[in-house]
Amino acid sequence: MAKGKNTSNSVNKTKASKATNNENVSNQEIPSGAGYGSDNAKLDELSPNREESAGEFLSTNQGVRINDNQNSLKAGNRGPTLMEDFILREKITHFDHERIPERVVHARGSGAHGYFEVYESMAEYTKAAFLQDPSIKTPVFVRFSTVAGSRGSTDLARDVRGFAVKFYTQEGNYDLVGNNIPVFFIQDAIKFPDLIHAVKPEPHNEIPQAASAHDTFWDFISLMPESMHMIMWVMSDRAIPRSLRMMEGFGVHTFRFINERGKARFVKFHWKPLLGLHGVLWDEAQKLSGKDPDFHRRDLWEAIENGDFPQWELGVQIVEEKDEHSFDFDLLDPTKIIPEEIVPVQRIGKMTLNRNPDNFFAETEQVAFHTGNIVPGIDFTNDPLLQGRLFSYLDTQLLRLGGPNFHEIPINRPIAPVHNNQRDGFMRQTINRGQTSYEPNSLKGGCPFQAGVDMSGFNSFAERIDARKIRERSPSFLDHFSQATLFFNSQSEPEQNHIIRAFCFELGKVETPPIRERMLFLLAQVDKGLANRVAEGLGLAVPSKLEKPLNMSIPADVDPKRLQPKRVKPELTESPTLSMVENPNFPKEGIQTRKVAFLIADGFDDAAVAEMKQALMTAGAHPCTIAPRLGILTGENKEIANADFSFLTGASVLFDAVYVPGGEKSVAALKSEPEALNFVNEAYKHCKTIAATDAGVEFLEEAGLRAGSEKVERQTSDPGVIVSRSADLQTVATEFINAIAQHRHWGREAFLNSYGGSIARAFAAGAD
Ligand code: HEM
């Protein structure tokens, strides 16, 4: 059959036998095996909804085959289009309706399928079926997101990352809708619309996109001292992760585990990434937003396509009911953590993400997470933020997904059977059979039945409540600063410096002076040194006192003195697990999935490149070549290499480390390429590992990095600059790999800062 045209009677009428020349047809089948098919009940369940057009005819939505998809139906070939053209109208109408409202928050996101396995039965603590049997793989769908930006905004915004996991358990869907930061800005859900209105682009001019560095956000924050703990996290490198695969996740609120005997305990949830905990520098984040705004999305997608399946361990902190009041904070207050030193995190299982979605819209966009989706064995607490969330998600999804039947969208359907008397509504898919849609009934023998508790019927934890109905905050929620101080004190020196610079940037973008001053006053409540250094950056003094009471969110007829923040004497002054750099949970080992740039041109040292590539790949890293132009490059010994990027399409911010091999001709070409010189300088500034061998060392010198030079003591002692003129490649490779495993060489920042942040000046001074 020629060009897909159905011109002959002998044509196979049920299947197109040949694609058109223009069609880029993928013959990819849905694979079976680990993570697919029978190994993952949710993927099996999605199967009937998958559409593959390979080898198929083009048709209308009514299944009528289309003969001409190039021309609308017209009265003559130069005449008006005819109303009768049902093919044109159907196509344009569907196109016109392609968009749905984006999420009001967390609009920008990336998703993946995978599975969860518990290490051993958690029956002592919870009866949740998916936490009983280590042989069961529970399918999951995960969506990571930023909060403030629109759907098309940059991945690298300074922001909280959403970390939402839908577990498709045998007992129904369980959603753990968390973030990568373990606390939140506010204590009560009633402030959520205010918080979001403050952080979103300002309403008069819709500026700025996906950024908190503007007046309305800091106006709100400066009047909400309860946000100070969260603000410290958001100004830290946690808010600019290197990868979605390299960040922690947290359930934030305290939840409950309930066991078979009905015994309840409090529980906090954690996700611990097996690739460690890493961030980028703010300068890097800003550049990445231009070079590749999809950096995190691409990173997740490519990792899964490459078989580098990201993994997290699920951790729990369990607190006995009797210990509810034994902390110096309130377990129901979502602006507080339970430090891991006080209640250790037990790792109870592992999640693996091993499959990219088939279709972004159908899966990642239409997935609907809800804190209210819980299963027997897990229950809520009275955290007033959580309580508000329990209303919000279902409510917003009714609008976003267009009606009450969004649970029938394939990605949202549980693998557990659904039978109830809910009926009708827009886009109803289920064809409910029979006469009855009510309960009790006798006409259908009472079906569907209520399930006994012993049959996985959900019954809420019977918490005793004996209280007055009141709009009030518990005095146990009033310590707004102790944990903010704990967080700051627990950071390494470079991390503290990054926090200070983040405040200087964010508040530096604020145009209203009193807002800056109010923030300085609040920072002084956290740490005087921090406040002084931010004040210095802003060219201001820290105010000694504010005219207004500190806590402005107080009802008009309540005595403000009653609700002023109160500091408690905390049990800890430092918690190393709050640091990313010195976190004992994440020793700096291995370089799996790290991207290493090889800067080469024609005449490169092909033997060195081959050996270094092999060593890096054996360690699990991904080497890429960057050259003055794309295409095939020829080495000194006539070995060839394909340039993955040119200096136009690649940039140092896209990589974790740089290697410059020798080859006189190659190095000479690189020396005359300003972008190549800029590449290593920027990598140096961002504290990345740089290695050079043979003539490659001269290139570093040309760039101003006189590594290895006897004159420059400081650089030779930089553990992140590895140079060798003797070409003992194995030794260099081992040193290079160990240095990349450190992620960044933050000590370098102090060196650069002491020269006013200028690399050129630093090196010029060093050379003297
Ligand atoms: C009262 C406080 C909160 C309210 C009212 C609220 C409301 C919302 C709403 C309306 C959405 C959009 C949902 C959708 O369209 O499907 C959303 C998404 C989200 N929220 Fe919240 N939220 C609150 C607090 C939090 C907190 C404390 C966390 C973290 C623990 C969180 C994590 C998320 C995540 C991860 C998403 C994105 C889910 C996805 O990927 O689809 N939210 N929230």
Short mmCIF file of C-alpha atoms in Angstrom, two decimals, residues 190-560:
data_model
loop_
_atom_site.label_atom_id
_atom_site.label_comp_id
_atom_site.label_asym_id
_atom_site.label_seq_id
_atom_site.Cartn_x
_atom_site.Cartn_y
_atom_site.Cartn_z
CA ILE A 190 -6.61 29.12 57.05
CA LYS A 191 -3.39 30.97 56.18
CA PHE A 192 -2.60 28.87 53.08
CA PRO A 193 -4.38 31.08 50.50
CA ASP A 194 -2.59 34.12 52.00
CA LEU A 195 0.79 32.41 51.79
CA ILE A 196 0.24 31.36 48.17
CA HIS A 197 -1.16 34.73 47.10
CA ALA A 198 1.94 36.32 48.62
CA VAL A 199 4.44 34.07 46.84
CA LYS A 200 2.76 33.86 43.43
CA PRO A 201 3.53 36.58 40.85
CA GLU A 202 2.15 39.90 42.06
CA PRO A 203 -1.41 40.39 40.85
CA HIS A 204 -1.04 43.81 39.25
CA ASN A 205 1.78 42.92 36.84
CA GLU A 206 2.16 39.10 37.08
CA ILE A 207 5.85 39.46 38.04
CA PRO A 208 7.98 37.55 39.02
CA GLN A 209 7.45 34.03 37.71
CA ALA A 210 8.51 31.11 39.94
CA ALA A 211 10.38 33.29 42.40
CA SER A 212 9.94 34.31 46.00
CA ALA A 213 12.30 37.29 45.68
CA HIS A 214 9.67 40.02 45.66
CA ASP A 215 7.84 42.33 48.01
CA THR A 216 4.57 40.52 48.62
CA PHE A 217 6.23 37.29 49.70
CA TRP A 218 8.61 38.91 52.14
CA ASP A 219 5.91 41.30 53.35
CA PHE A 220 3.83 38.29 54.39
CA ILE A 221 6.77 36.34 55.81
CA SER A 222 8.04 39.32 57.81
CA LEU A 223 4.65 39.45 59.52
CA MET A 224 4.47 35.69 60.16
CA PRO A 225 7.19 34.69 62.62
CA GLU A 226 5.91 31.11 62.57
CA SER A 227 7.43 30.82 59.07
CA MET A 228 11.01 31.39 60.25
CA HIS A 229 11.99 27.73 60.57
CA MET A 230 10.73 26.92 57.07
CA ILE A 231 12.34 30.07 55.70
CA MET A 232 15.76 28.87 56.87
CA TRP A 233 15.28 25.66 54.88
CA VAL A 234 14.03 27.52 51.81
CA MET A 235 17.06 29.82 51.85
CA SER A 236 19.36 26.81 52.12
CA ASP A 237 20.65 24.64 49.27
CA ARG A 238 17.76 22.23 49.96
CA ALA A 239 15.63 24.56 47.83
CA ILE A 240 17.89 24.18 44.77
CA PRO A 241 18.51 20.42 44.50
CA ARG A 242 21.07 19.02 42.07
CA SER A 243 18.52 16.41 41.07
CA LEU A 244 15.05 15.26 42.11
CA ARG A 245 16.83 11.93 42.64
CA MET A 246 19.12 13.48 45.24
CA MET A 247 16.70 14.99 47.69
CA GLU A 248 14.92 13.79 50.80
CA GLY A 249 11.15 13.66 51.11
CA PHE A 250 9.01 14.22 54.19
CA GLY A 251 5.36 13.67 55.08
CA VAL A 252 5.71 16.85 57.21
CA HIS A 253 2.70 16.29 59.48
CA THR A 254 2.56 13.79 62.28
CA PHE A 255 0.32 10.90 61.22
CA ARG A 256 -0.84 7.80 63.07
CA PHE A 257 -0.03 4.14 62.61
CA ILE A 258 -2.72 1.77 63.91
CA ASN A 259 -2.04 -1.93 64.39
CA GLU A 260 -4.40 -4.90 64.22
CA ARG A 261 -5.20 -4.57 67.91
CA GLY A 262 -6.23 -0.94 67.43
CA LYS A 263 -3.15 0.41 69.20
CA ALA A 264 -2.13 3.79 67.80
CA ARG A 265 1.28 5.45 67.63
CA PHE A 266 2.38 8.73 66.11
CA VAL A 267 4.48 8.52 62.97
CA LYS A 268 6.50 10.92 60.82
CA PHE A 269 7.46 9.78 57.29
CA HIS A 270 10.82 10.33 55.57
CA TRP A 271 12.22 9.42 52.16
CA LYS A 272 16.02 8.92 52.11
CA PRO A 273 17.59 9.06 48.62
CA LEU A 274 20.20 6.36 47.96
CA LEU A 275 22.14 8.75 45.71
CA GLY A 276 22.75 11.12 48.63
CA LEU A 277 21.69 14.67 49.27
CA HIS A 278 23.04 17.32 46.92
CA GLY A 279 22.29 20.86 45.88
CA VAL A 280 23.60 23.35 43.34
CA LEU A 281 24.82 26.89 43.88
CA TRP A 282 22.37 29.74 43.38
CA ASP A 283 24.51 31.15 40.56
CA GLU A 284 24.38 27.73 38.92
CA ALA A 285 20.62 27.48 39.41
CA GLN A 286 20.05 30.81 37.72
CA LYS A 287 22.22 29.85 34.77
CA LEU A 288 20.60 26.43 34.51
CA SER A 289 17.22 28.14 34.29
CA GLY A 290 18.40 29.62 31.01
CA LYS A 291 20.55 26.79 29.65
CA ASP A 292 18.03 24.07 30.42
CA PRO A 293 14.83 25.06 32.25
CA ASP A 294 13.84 21.35 32.14
CA PHE A 295 17.04 20.30 33.89
CA HIS A 296 15.37 18.29 36.67
CA ARG A 297 12.70 16.83 34.43
CA ARG A 298 15.30 15.77 31.87
CA ASP A 299 17.58 14.37 34.57
CA LEU A 300 14.80 12.17 35.98
CA TRP A 301 13.65 11.06 32.54
CA GLU A 302 17.13 10.23 31.28
CA ALA A 303 18.10 8.40 34.46
CA ILE A 304 15.11 6.11 34.12
CA GLU A 305 15.65 5.63 30.37
CA ASN A 306 19.31 4.74 31.09
CA GLY A 307 18.31 2.15 33.67
CA ASP A 308 19.71 4.28 36.52
CA PHE A 309 16.56 3.75 38.54
CA PRO A 310 16.36 6.23 41.41
CA GLN A 311 15.68 4.76 44.83
CA TRP A 312 14.63 6.06 48.22
CA GLU A 313 14.25 4.27 51.52
CA LEU A 314 11.08 4.96 53.44
CA GLY A 315 11.87 5.97 57.00
CA VAL A 316 9.59 6.34 59.99
CA GLN A 317 9.95 8.06 63.33
CA ILE A 318 7.55 6.39 65.71
CA VAL A 319 6.37 8.00 68.94
CA GLU A 320 4.30 6.20 71.55
CA GLU A 321 1.00 7.90 72.41
CA LYS A 322 2.10 8.33 76.02
CA ASP A 323 5.04 10.44 74.82
CA GLU A 324 2.90 12.91 72.92
CA HIS A 325 3.72 15.76 75.29
CA SER A 326 7.30 14.85 76.09
CA PHE A 327 8.89 17.16 73.50
CA ASP A 328 9.79 20.83 73.71
CA PHE A 329 7.46 21.44 70.77
CA ASP A 330 4.01 20.23 69.82
CA LEU A 331 3.82 17.12 67.61
CA LEU A 332 0.81 18.69 65.90
CA ASP A 333 2.75 21.79 64.90
CA PRO A 334 3.86 21.42 61.23
CA THR A 335 6.60 24.03 61.65
CA LYS A 336 8.59 21.58 63.80
CA ILE A 337 10.70 18.49 63.18
CA ILE A 338 11.45 15.71 65.59
CA PRO A 339 15.26 15.77 65.42
CA GLU A 340 16.62 12.38 64.33
CA GLU A 341 18.95 12.43 67.32
CA ILE A 342 15.88 12.38 69.59
CA VAL A 343 13.76 9.85 67.69
CA PRO A 344 15.84 7.88 65.17
CA VAL A 345 14.49 7.24 61.69
CA GLN A 346 13.93 3.52 61.08
CA ARG A 347 14.24 2.59 57.42
CA ILE A 348 11.39 0.23 56.65
CA GLY A 349 11.34 -0.20 52.89
CA LYS A 350 12.54 0.95 49.53
CA MET A 351 10.96 2.68 46.55
CA THR A 352 12.35 2.26 43.03
CA LEU A 353 11.28 4.41 40.08
CA ASN A 354 11.78 2.35 36.95
CA ARG A 355 9.41 3.54 34.25
CA ASN A 356 8.72 6.87 32.62
CA PRO A 357 5.11 7.72 31.86
CA ASP A 358 3.86 6.98 28.35
CA ASN A 359 2.07 10.29 28.15
CA PHE A 360 2.75 13.37 30.25
CA PHE A 361 -0.77 14.74 30.21
CA ALA A 362 -2.60 11.46 30.77
CA GLU A 363 -0.43 10.49 33.70
CA THR A 364 1.66 13.27 35.26
CA GLU A 365 -0.85 16.06 34.65
CA GLN A 366 -4.02 14.14 35.43
CA VAL A 367 -2.76 12.35 38.51
CA ALA A 368 -4.64 13.56 41.57
CA PHE A 369 -3.01 13.20 44.98
CA HIS A 370 -4.97 13.75 48.15
CA THR A 371 -3.85 13.66 51.77
CA GLY A 372 -7.26 12.15 52.50
CA ASN A 373 -6.42 9.00 50.51
CA ILE A 374 -5.42 6.68 53.34
CA VAL A 375 -5.79 2.96 53.99
CA PRO A 376 -6.57 0.96 57.13
CA GLY A 377 -3.58 1.12 59.50
CA ILE A 378 -2.79 4.79 58.79
CA ASP A 379 -4.72 7.75 60.16
CA PHE A 380 -4.59 11.51 60.62
CA THR A 381 -3.80 13.67 63.60
CA ASN A 382 -5.28 17.03 64.52
CA ASP A 383 -2.45 19.02 62.95
CA PRO A 384 -4.50 22.06 61.86
CA LEU A 385 -2.63 22.33 58.57
CA LEU A 386 -3.27 18.69 57.73
CA GLN A 387 -6.92 19.06 58.66
CA GLY A 388 -7.32 21.87 56.10
CA ARG A 389 -5.48 19.91 53.44
CA LEU A 390 -7.98 17.09 53.92
CA PHE A 391 -10.59 19.40 52.44
CA SER A 392 -8.50 21.15 49.82
CA TYR A 393 -7.26 18.44 47.46
CA LEU A 394 -10.55 16.80 46.51
CA ASP A 395 -12.15 20.22 46.24
CA THR A 396 -9.52 21.63 43.86
CA GLN A 397 -9.44 18.47 41.74
CA LEU A 398 -13.19 18.69 41.12
CA LEU A 399 -12.44 21.89 39.25
CA ARG A 400 -9.08 20.99 37.77
CA LEU A 401 -10.18 17.63 36.40
CA GLY A 402 -13.67 18.72 35.50
CA GLY A 403 -16.07 16.88 37.77
CA PRO A 404 -16.52 14.13 40.32
CA ASN A 405 -15.34 11.20 38.19
CA PHE A 406 -11.60 11.90 38.06
CA HIS A 407 -10.96 8.80 40.15
CA GLU A 408 -11.82 6.89 36.95
CA ILE A 409 -8.97 8.47 34.97
CA PRO A 410 -6.56 5.56 34.42
CA ILE A 411 -3.67 6.97 36.48
CA ASN A 412 -5.97 7.60 39.44
CA ARG A 413 -7.79 4.27 39.42
CA PRO A 414 -6.93 2.01 42.33
CA ILE A 415 -5.98 -1.59 41.64
CA ALA A 416 -8.37 -2.52 44.45
CA PRO A 417 -11.93 -3.02 43.18
CA VAL A 418 -14.35 -0.08 43.45
CA HIS A 419 -18.04 -0.73 44.17
CA ASN A 420 -20.38 1.87 45.59
CA ASN A 421 -23.60 3.70 44.91
CA GLN A 422 -22.05 6.89 43.59
CA ARG A 423 -23.44 7.55 40.12
CA ASP A 424 -23.38 9.81 37.08
CA GLY A 425 -21.60 13.15 36.71
CA PHE A 426 -19.51 14.50 33.85
CA MET A 427 -17.45 11.95 31.93
CA ARG A 428 -18.66 8.90 33.81
CA GLN A 429 -16.80 5.86 32.50
CA THR A 430 -18.15 3.05 34.66
CA ILE A 431 -21.28 1.33 33.43
CA ASN A 432 -22.94 0.44 36.70
CA ARG A 433 -25.34 -2.40 36.11
CA GLY A 434 -28.55 -3.18 37.91
CA GLN A 435 -31.58 -1.51 39.41
CA THR A 436 -30.21 -0.21 42.71
CA SER A 437 -27.91 2.67 43.54
CA TYR A 438 -28.65 2.99 47.24
CA GLU A 439 -27.99 1.20 50.46
CA PRO A 440 -29.61 -0.45 52.33
CA ASN A 441 -31.37 -2.34 49.59
CA SER A 442 -33.03 -5.68 49.33
CA LEU A 443 -33.36 -5.77 45.54
CA LYS A 444 -29.65 -6.49 45.12
CA GLY A 445 -29.29 -8.52 48.27
CA GLY A 446 -27.82 -5.51 50.10
CA CYS A 447 -24.81 -5.25 47.76
CA PRO A 448 -22.33 -3.74 47.78
CA PHE A 449 -21.76 -4.62 51.47
CA GLN A 450 -20.02 -2.70 54.19
CA ALA A 451 -16.76 -4.43 55.09
CA GLY A 452 -16.04 -5.49 58.65
CA VAL A 453 -12.86 -4.16 60.19
CA ASP A 454 -11.43 -7.68 59.90
CA MET A 455 -12.17 -7.50 56.14
CA SER A 456 -10.08 -4.34 55.64
CA GLY A 457 -13.06 -2.07 56.28
CA PHE A 458 -11.66 1.35 57.20
CA ASN A 459 -12.59 2.65 60.63
CA SER A 460 -11.23 5.92 61.95
CA PHE A 461 -9.07 5.99 65.04
CA ALA A 462 -11.42 6.64 67.93
CA GLU A 463 -9.58 9.61 69.38
CA ARG A 464 -11.18 11.06 72.45
CA ILE A 465 -12.08 14.72 71.96
CA ASP A 466 -13.45 16.77 74.84
CA ALA A 467 -13.09 20.43 74.01
CA ARG A 468 -14.73 23.76 73.44
CA LYS A 469 -15.35 24.84 69.86
CA ILE A 470 -12.88 27.68 69.54
CA ARG A 471 -10.77 29.64 67.03
CA GLU A 472 -7.48 29.66 68.85
CA ARG A 473 -3.91 28.50 68.56
CA SER A 474 -2.44 26.33 71.27
CA PRO A 475 0.27 28.10 73.32
CA SER A 476 2.42 25.04 72.58
CA PHE A 477 2.68 26.37 68.99
CA LEU A 478 4.31 29.66 69.96
CA ASP A 479 8.01 28.83 69.80
CA HIS A 480 8.85 30.08 66.32
CA PHE A 481 12.62 30.48 66.55
CA SER A 482 14.31 27.64 68.45
CA GLN A 483 14.23 25.17 65.58
CA ALA A 484 15.17 27.88 63.07
CA THR A 485 18.27 28.46 65.21
CA LEU A 486 18.86 24.71 65.46
CA PHE A 487 18.77 24.47 61.67
CA PHE A 488 21.19 27.35 61.16
CA ASN A 489 23.58 26.08 63.84
CA SER A 490 23.59 22.63 62.26
CA GLN A 491 24.84 23.85 58.89
CA SER A 492 28.48 23.67 57.82
CA GLU A 493 30.23 26.99 57.21
CA PRO A 494 29.71 26.98 53.43
CA GLU A 495 26.06 26.12 53.91
CA GLN A 496 25.65 29.01 56.33
CA ASN A 497 27.30 31.28 53.78
CA HIS A 498 24.86 30.11 51.11
CA ILE A 499 21.92 30.87 53.41
CA ILE A 500 23.25 34.36 54.07
CA ARG A 501 23.75 35.01 50.37
CA ALA A 502 20.26 33.69 49.62
CA PHE A 503 18.78 36.18 52.10
CA CYS A 504 20.89 38.97 50.60
CA PHE A 505 19.59 38.07 47.14
CA GLU A 506 15.94 37.65 48.09
CA LEU A 507 15.70 40.68 50.37
CA GLY A 508 17.86 42.62 47.94
CA LYS A 509 15.04 42.24 45.41
CA VAL A 510 12.52 43.64 47.89
CA GLU A 511 11.78 47.25 47.09
CA THR A 512 10.03 48.34 50.29
CA PRO A 513 12.61 49.20 52.99
CA PRO A 514 10.41 48.46 56.06
CA ILE A 515 9.93 44.88 54.84
CA ARG A 516 13.70 44.37 54.72
CA GLU A 517 14.03 45.81 58.21
CA ARG A 518 11.27 43.65 59.64
CA MET A 519 13.01 40.61 58.16
CA LEU A 520 16.33 41.62 59.70
CA PHE A 521 14.64 41.89 63.06
CA LEU A 522 13.18 38.40 62.67
CA LEU A 523 16.55 37.00 61.55
CA ALA A 524 18.10 38.48 64.68
CA GLN A 525 15.71 36.31 66.69
CA VAL A 526 17.19 33.29 64.92
CA ASP A 527 20.88 34.22 65.02
CA LYS A 528 22.49 37.61 65.55
CA GLY A 529 25.49 36.81 63.35
CA LEU A 530 23.18 35.78 60.53
CA ALA A 531 21.15 38.99 60.86
CA ASN A 532 24.29 41.16 60.97
CA ARG A 533 25.77 39.59 57.86
CA VAL A 534 22.52 39.90 55.91
CA ALA A 535 22.21 43.50 57.14
CA GLU A 536 25.73 44.17 55.88
CA GLY A 537 24.81 42.77 52.46
CA LEU A 538 21.76 45.01 52.36
CA GLY A 539 23.60 48.06 53.62
CA LEU A 540 21.28 48.32 56.63
CA ALA A 541 21.50 47.98 60.38
CA VAL A 542 19.53 45.36 62.29
CA PRO A 543 16.71 47.23 64.05
CA SER A 544 16.86 46.82 67.81
CA LYS A 545 13.12 46.88 68.19
CA LEU A 546 10.01 46.94 66.09
CA GLU A 547 7.21 49.42 66.52
CA LYS A 548 4.53 46.80 66.00
CA PRO A 549 4.20 43.51 67.90
CA LEU A 550 6.17 40.76 66.25
CA ASN A 551 3.26 38.48 65.56
CA MET A 552 0.81 40.41 63.42
CA SER A 553 -1.55 37.57 62.64
CA ILE A 554 -3.67 38.11 65.70
CA PRO A 555 -7.44 38.59 65.78
CA ALA A 556 -8.45 42.20 66.48
CA ASP A 557 -9.83 41.63 69.97
CA VAL A 558 -7.09 39.34 71.31
CA ASP A 559 -4.36 40.79 73.51
CA PRO A 560 -1.27 40.64 71.20
#
